[in-house]
Amino acid sequence: MDSSVRVNAYWLREFLWATGWHIDADDHPLNRLNMENATSRALLCENYLIPELNDLSVVQQRMVKETLRYALNFFSKKEWEWYTQDALPDITDTPEEMFADLWGMLFPGEPWHLDSDEGYFRHDDREDALFLDRYRYGRF
């Protein structure tokens, strides 16, 4: 494989499913949060996303990080809707802004801006799951 950074939008979706909202959407604590405000976003990170990120292998963490970086730069509004549906309640009208805030909490001090998608290889494949053993045990 060449030196391209692989990204897969389904990895981002699987990572967001760590909230469990897709399982119990009607009575989930996230329903009491307003993703339009910074306090709610911080609670989402502190209570769900950071613990999940810390539980992933280094390889899986990189997969999530690079896919989110790519998404922040190149996803359309329709792609944001598609890959975040059933993962979070009504995120916002501007998901890029919300996820840029989340990036700052998940990867503090690391830039997410890209000038181009050069060096990235996007292959959205739901069968190439984030939680496959080869990624869990560090084989990318």
C-alpha positions in Angstrom: 0.0 0.0 0.0 1.2 3.5 -0.7 1.8 6.1 1.9 -1.6 7.7 1.7 -3.6 8.2 4.8 -6.7 6.0 4.6 -10.0 7.4 5.8 -13.4 5.8 6.0 -16.5 7.8 6.9 -17.9 4.7 8.5 -15.1 4.7 11.1 -16.3 8.1 12.2 -19.9 6.8 12.4 -18.9 3.8 14.5 -16.9 6.0 16.8 -19.9 8.2 17.4 -22.0 5.2 18.1 -20.0 4.9 21.4 -22.6 7.3 22.8 -25.2 4.5 22.6 -27.8 7.0 21.5 -28.7 4.8 18.4 -29.7 2.0 20.8 -31.9 3.9 23.2 -32.6 7.2 21.5 -36.0 7.8 23.2 -34.6 7.9 26.8 -30.9 8.7 26.4 -29.2 11.3 28.6 -27.9 13.0 25.4 -31.4 14.1 24.6 -31.2 16.6 27.5 -28.2 18.3 25.9 -28.2 21.1 23.4 -25.4 20.5 20.9 -25.6 24.2 19.9 -23.8 25.2 23.1 -20.2 24.6 24.3 -21.2 23.1 27.7 -23.2 20.3 26.1 -20.5 19.6 23.6 -18.0 19.4 26.5 -20.2 16.9 28.3 -20.5 14.8 25.1 -16.7 14.7 24.9 -16.1 14.1 28.6 -18.7 11.5 29.2 -18.7 9.6 25.9 -16.1 10.4 23.2 -12.9 10.8 25.2 -13.4 7.6 27.2 -14.2 5.8 23.9 -11.1 7.3 22.2 -8.9 6.3 25.2 -10.2 2.7 24.9 -9.2 2.4 21.3 -5.8 1.1 20.2 -3.3 3.6 18.8 -4.1 2.5 15.3 -7.8 3.0 15.8 -7.3 6.4 17.4 -5.3 7.4 14.3 -8.1 6.1 12.1 -10.7 8.2 13.9 -8.5 11.3 14.0 -7.6 11.3 10.4 -11.1 10.5 9.2 -12.4 13.4 11.4 -9.7 15.7 10.1 -10.6 14.8 6.5 -14.4 15.2 7.3 -13.9 18.7 8.7 -12.2 19.8 5.5 -14.1 18.0 2.8 -17.5 16.6 3.9 -20.6 18.2 2.4 -23.6 19.0 4.6 -25.3 15.9 3.1 -22.3 13.7 4.1 -22.3 15.1 7.7 -26.0 14.2 7.9 -25.6 10.7 6.5 -22.6 9.7 8.6 -23.8 11.1 11.9 -27.5 10.1 11.7 -28.5 7.7 14.4 -25.3 8.5 16.3 -26.2 11.8 17.9 -29.4 13.6 18.5 -30.0 16.7 16.4 -26.5 17.8 16.2 -26.8 21.3 14.7 -27.4 23.2 11.5 -23.6 23.6 11.2 -22.0 20.2 12.0 -18.6 21.4 10.8 -18.6 24.0 13.6 -19.7 21.5 16.2 -17.1 18.9 15.1 -14.4 21.5 15.0 -15.2 22.2 18.7 -15.1 18.5 19.4 -11.8 18.2 17.6 -10.3 20.7 20.0 -11.4 18.7 23.0 -10.4 15.3 21.5 -7.1 16.4 20.0 -6.0 19.5 21.9 -3.4 21.6 20.2 -3.5 19.6 17.0 -4.6 21.5 13.8 -7.4 20.0 11.7 -7.1 22.3 8.7 -5.9 20.8 5.4 -5.0 22.7 2.2 -5.9 19.8 0.0 -6.9 16.1 0.2 -3.5 15.2 -1.3 -2.0 12.3 0.7 -5.5 11.0 1.7 -7.2 8.0 0.3 -10.9 7.9 1.0 -12.7 4.5 0.8 -16.0 4.4 2.6 -16.7 0.8 3.3 -19.0 -0.3 6.1 -17.4 -3.8 6.0 -14.0 -2.3 6.9 -15.1 -1.8 10.5 -13.2 0.3 13.0 -13.5 -2.5 15.5 -11.9 -5.3 13.5 -9.2 -7.3 15.3 -6.5 -6.2 12.9 -7.1 -2.6 14.0 -7.7 -3.4 17.6 -4.3 -5.1 17.8 -2.4 -2.6 15.7 -2.3 -4.0 12.2 -3.3 -1.2 9.8 
